[in-house]
Short mmCIF file of C-alpha atoms in Angstrom, two decimals:
data_model
loop_
_atom_site.label_atom_id
_atom_site.label_comp_id
_atom_site.label_asym_id
_atom_site.label_seq_id
_atom_site.Cartn_x
_atom_site.Cartn_y
_atom_site.Cartn_z
CA MET A 4 30.86 182.65 -86.11
CA LYS A 5 31.97 185.59 -83.74
CA GLU A 6 28.88 186.83 -81.84
CA ALA A 7 26.45 184.59 -83.91
CA THR A 8 22.89 185.04 -83.00
CA HIS A 9 21.63 181.48 -83.71
CA ILE A 10 23.61 178.27 -83.43
CA LEU A 11 22.86 174.64 -84.29
CA ALA A 12 25.49 172.43 -82.14
CA THR A 13 24.79 168.87 -83.25
CA ASP A 14 26.14 165.28 -83.34
CA LEU A 15 26.30 163.91 -86.76
CA ASP A 16 25.56 160.09 -87.00
CA GLY A 17 22.06 159.29 -85.90
CA THR A 18 21.39 162.94 -85.15
CA LEU A 19 21.87 165.28 -88.17
CA VAL A 20 22.59 162.38 -90.42
CA GLY A 21 20.38 159.42 -90.86
CA ASP A 22 17.27 160.63 -92.41
CA ARG A 23 17.74 162.35 -95.83
CA LYS A 24 14.36 163.67 -96.15
CA GLY A 25 14.43 165.19 -92.66
CA LEU A 26 17.83 166.77 -93.38
CA ASP A 27 16.80 168.36 -96.64
CA GLU A 28 13.90 169.73 -94.92
CA LEU A 29 15.79 171.11 -91.95
CA LEU A 30 18.20 172.69 -94.16
CA GLU A 31 15.56 174.16 -96.38
CA PHE A 32 13.77 175.38 -93.01
CA TYR A 33 17.06 177.25 -92.09
CA LYS A 34 17.38 178.79 -95.39
CA ASN A 35 14.13 180.35 -95.24
CA GLN A 36 14.74 182.12 -91.80
CA GLN A 37 15.33 185.76 -91.41
CA TYR A 38 18.43 184.84 -89.49
CA GLU A 39 21.65 182.81 -90.20
CA VAL A 40 22.24 179.82 -88.25
CA SER A 41 25.79 179.03 -87.35
CA LEU A 42 26.69 175.34 -87.59
CA VAL A 43 28.79 173.60 -84.92
CA TYR A 44 29.28 169.88 -85.68
CA ILE A 45 30.31 167.68 -82.66
CA THR A 46 31.16 164.09 -83.43
CA GLY A 47 32.96 161.00 -82.07
CA ARG A 48 34.41 160.43 -85.66
CA HIS A 49 38.05 161.41 -86.21
CA TYR A 50 38.71 164.28 -88.44
CA GLN A 51 39.25 162.78 -91.77
CA SER A 52 36.22 160.39 -91.25
CA ALA A 53 34.07 163.56 -90.33
CA LEU A 54 35.27 165.32 -93.51
CA SER A 55 34.26 162.21 -95.41
CA LEU A 56 30.77 162.16 -94.05
CA ILE A 57 30.30 165.80 -94.62
CA GLU A 58 31.15 165.13 -98.25
CA GLU A 59 28.99 161.93 -98.73
CA GLU A 60 25.98 163.52 -97.21
CA SER A 61 26.62 166.94 -98.96
CA LEU A 62 26.36 168.70 -95.64
CA PRO A 63 27.07 172.38 -95.31
CA VAL A 64 30.61 172.96 -94.17
CA PRO A 65 30.46 174.07 -90.43
CA ASP A 66 31.75 177.11 -88.82
CA VAL A 67 33.24 174.82 -86.29
CA LEU A 68 34.07 170.95 -86.38
CA ILE A 69 34.60 169.17 -83.11
CA THR A 70 35.91 165.63 -83.60
CA ASP A 71 37.12 162.70 -81.69
CA VAL A 72 34.45 163.21 -78.93
CA GLY A 73 35.70 166.60 -78.13
CA THR A 74 39.40 166.20 -78.14
CA GLU A 75 40.03 168.14 -81.40
CA ILE A 76 38.50 171.53 -82.79
CA HIS A 77 38.63 172.93 -86.16
CA ILE A 78 37.36 176.33 -87.03
CA GLY A 79 36.65 178.73 -90.04
CA ALA A 80 36.09 178.17 -93.57
CA SER A 81 39.36 176.33 -94.03
CA LEU A 82 38.65 174.35 -90.75
CA GLU A 83 42.08 175.08 -89.27
CA LYS A 84 42.94 173.24 -86.03
CA ASP A 85 42.49 175.15 -82.90
CA ARG A 86 45.97 175.21 -81.52
CA ASP A 87 44.99 176.60 -78.00
CA TRP A 88 42.70 173.62 -77.53
CA GLU A 89 45.18 171.17 -78.68
CA LYS A 90 47.82 172.44 -76.20
CA MET A 91 45.32 172.01 -73.32
CA MET A 92 44.38 168.48 -74.45
CA LEU A 93 48.22 167.41 -74.67
CA GLU A 94 49.34 169.01 -71.42
CA HIS A 95 48.88 165.95 -69.12
CA TRP A 96 47.85 163.38 -71.84
CA GLN A 97 49.48 159.73 -71.32
CA PRO A 98 48.03 157.64 -74.22
CA GLU A 99 50.93 155.09 -73.83
CA ALA A 100 50.30 154.50 -69.99
CA ILE A 101 46.46 154.10 -70.77
CA ASP A 102 47.16 151.55 -73.59
CA GLU A 103 49.48 149.64 -71.35
CA LEU A 104 46.78 149.25 -68.54
CA ALA A 105 44.09 148.25 -71.23
CA VAL A 106 45.81 145.19 -72.37
CA SER A 107 45.77 143.78 -68.99
CA PHE A 108 41.98 143.58 -69.19
CA GLU A 109 40.16 140.82 -71.18
CA GLY A 110 37.25 142.19 -72.72
CA ILE A 111 38.64 145.59 -73.58
CA ASN A 112 39.80 145.75 -77.37
CA LYS A 113 41.72 148.69 -79.01
CA GLN A 114 39.75 150.24 -81.70
CA ASP A 115 41.91 150.76 -84.79
CA LEU A 116 41.80 154.52 -85.33
CA PRO A 117 44.48 156.87 -86.96
CA VAL A 118 44.47 159.18 -83.94
CA THR A 119 46.50 159.81 -80.85
CA ASN A 120 44.40 162.38 -78.97
CA ARG A 121 42.06 159.53 -77.40
CA CYS A 122 42.23 156.03 -76.64
CA SER A 123 39.20 154.13 -77.97
CA TYR A 124 38.31 150.66 -77.09
CA TYR A 125 35.45 148.12 -77.52
CA ALA A 126 34.11 146.80 -74.28
CA GLU A 127 30.81 145.17 -73.66
CA ASP A 128 30.90 144.57 -69.80
CA ILE A 129 30.27 147.47 -67.65
CA GLY A 130 31.93 145.73 -64.76
CA THR A 131 35.24 145.60 -66.73
CA VAL A 132 34.90 149.16 -67.73
CA GLU A 133 34.44 150.33 -64.05
CA ALA A 134 37.50 148.10 -63.15
CA PHE A 135 39.66 149.69 -65.77
CA GLU A 136 38.64 153.10 -64.54
CA GLN A 137 39.71 152.22 -60.91
CA ARG A 138 43.10 151.19 -62.29
CA LEU A 139 43.50 154.53 -64.16
CA VAL A 140 42.44 156.38 -60.93
CA SER A 141 44.91 154.37 -58.96
CA ALA A 142 47.73 155.04 -61.47
CA GLU A 143 47.03 158.67 -61.23
CA ILE A 144 46.51 159.17 -64.89
CA PRO A 145 44.45 162.29 -65.62
CA HIS A 146 41.50 161.23 -68.04
CA LYS A 147 37.90 161.37 -68.80
CA LEU A 148 36.10 158.19 -69.37
CA ILE A 149 33.01 158.05 -71.76
CA TYR A 150 31.23 154.78 -72.34
CA SER A 151 28.23 154.70 -74.85
CA GLY A 152 26.16 152.14 -76.56
CA GLY A 153 26.96 149.40 -74.40
CA VAL A 154 30.22 148.76 -76.39
CA ASP A 155 32.30 152.03 -77.09
CA LEU A 156 34.74 153.09 -74.54
CA ASP A 157 36.67 156.33 -74.95
CA ILE A 158 39.46 157.55 -72.73
CA LEU A 159 40.02 161.27 -73.31
CA PRO A 160 42.30 163.88 -71.87
CA ALA A 161 41.09 165.40 -68.77
CA GLY A 162 39.03 168.52 -69.59
CA SER A 163 37.88 167.35 -72.80
CA GLY A 164 34.64 165.97 -74.11
CA LYS A 165 31.80 167.34 -76.21
CA GLY A 166 30.49 169.50 -73.52
CA ALA A 167 33.61 171.09 -72.75
CA ALA A 168 34.65 171.67 -76.20
CA LEU A 169 31.20 173.37 -77.04
CA GLU A 170 31.55 175.62 -74.02
CA TYR A 171 35.25 176.54 -75.13
CA ILE A 172 33.73 177.44 -78.48
CA LEU A 173 31.00 179.79 -77.14
CA GLU A 174 33.38 181.46 -74.98
CA LYS A 175 36.02 181.93 -77.70
CA PHE A 176 33.46 183.34 -80.11
CA ASN A 177 31.53 185.40 -77.40
CA ALA A 178 28.43 183.33 -78.39
CA ARG A 179 26.85 182.50 -75.00
CA ASP A 180 23.82 184.79 -75.69
CA ALA A 181 23.19 183.17 -79.02
CA LYS A 182 19.80 181.23 -79.39
CA LEU A 183 21.41 177.80 -79.30
CA LEU A 184 20.13 174.28 -79.81
CA VAL A 185 22.14 171.20 -78.86
CA ALA A 186 21.34 167.87 -80.56
CA GLY A 187 22.32 164.40 -79.77
CA ASP A 188 21.38 160.77 -79.76
CA SER A 189 23.93 158.70 -77.67
CA GLY A 190 25.68 158.48 -74.38
CA ASN A 191 28.78 160.54 -75.50
CA ASP A 192 26.16 163.43 -76.28
CA LYS A 193 25.14 163.37 -72.64
CA GLU A 194 27.50 165.88 -71.17
CA MET A 195 26.54 168.55 -73.89
CA LEU A 196 22.87 167.91 -73.67
CA THR A 197 23.01 168.66 -69.76
CA LEU A 198 24.94 171.84 -69.87
CA GLY A 199 21.69 173.69 -69.35
CA PHE A 200 21.20 175.17 -72.81
CA PRO A 201 18.14 174.21 -75.09
CA SER A 202 18.69 170.62 -76.05
CA VAL A 203 17.09 168.00 -77.91
CA ILE A 204 17.25 164.34 -77.72
CA VAL A 205 16.10 162.99 -81.18
CA GLY A 206 13.46 160.45 -81.55
CA ASN A 207 15.75 157.63 -82.37
CA ALA A 208 18.14 158.03 -79.36
CA GLN A 209 19.70 155.28 -77.78
CA SER A 210 17.94 154.10 -74.52
CA GLU A 211 20.82 155.34 -72.21
CA LEU A 212 19.60 158.94 -73.21
CA LEU A 213 16.10 158.07 -73.44
CA GLU A 214 16.27 156.88 -69.64
CA SER A 215 17.78 160.18 -68.37
CA PRO A 216 15.97 162.34 -66.06
CA GLU A 217 13.50 164.86 -67.55
CA SER A 218 14.30 168.56 -67.84
CA PRO A 219 12.44 171.66 -69.17
CA MET A 220 15.66 172.38 -71.24
CA ILE A 221 15.80 168.99 -72.95
CA PHE A 222 13.25 168.40 -75.60
CA ARG A 223 12.29 164.85 -76.31
CA ALA A 224 11.47 164.71 -80.07
CA SER A 225 9.11 162.33 -81.64
CA LYS A 226 10.70 162.60 -85.05
CA ALA A 227 14.13 160.88 -85.77
CA CYS A 228 17.41 162.54 -86.78
CA ALA A 229 17.10 165.94 -88.46
CA GLY A 230 13.37 165.88 -88.26
CA GLY A 231 13.77 165.84 -84.31
CA ILE A 232 16.14 168.89 -84.74
CA GLN A 233 13.63 170.91 -86.54
CA GLU A 234 10.94 169.80 -84.12
CA ALA A 235 12.88 171.14 -81.37
CA TRP A 236 13.97 174.34 -82.99
CA THR A 237 10.29 175.30 -83.46
CA HIS A 238 9.63 174.41 -79.98
CA PHE A 239 12.35 176.61 -78.29
CA TYR A 240 12.44 179.37 -80.93
CA PRO A 241 8.85 179.62 -82.33
CA GLU A 242 9.36 183.09 -83.88
#
């Protein structure tokens, strides 16, 4: 992917995946272009779950796979873990302390995930989420909090997130000048959609994204999932 000329950086569930016909048409569209489109998948799924989805949906193997809401990065044909990113993520990470605080809150329930690079919970009350964050701040625990879909609460290492991981990849591969499209459908995509790159909120996006401020760099697609991605690609890159 080094010095790629065209890049699609996309969430998976509800964005690239979710409409088989639209996905097939998007992949065919890219295949027929005179240029190669490098693929960066950016998902809230953990690594093994993302691999399963890629296989189930017969997705192209990406050049970069960013998982766990931007806390883990895998690169290249063999999707090797990026150790530099991993080192940065672990530097001040305190998952045990975060879990200890979480259990004292009614309404915050741990998600059963096979990962330690993020702390994920279910929480349906925004007031409880805000109180939990105050406790994290008071305890001086470095973190990033992302709340999406009115239920999914992720506490991530400070400096992580989908947007931060994407910027790291663009810098690593000297790809900041590439023609890039960022695509998403939910609250945990907001950071990467607002980096200032050409971006698309797909037509089936959650209300938390649809209610965000208008921007000339954020295209609001009428079509759902991959169909919305193709719609936005031809809007930004009509050649």
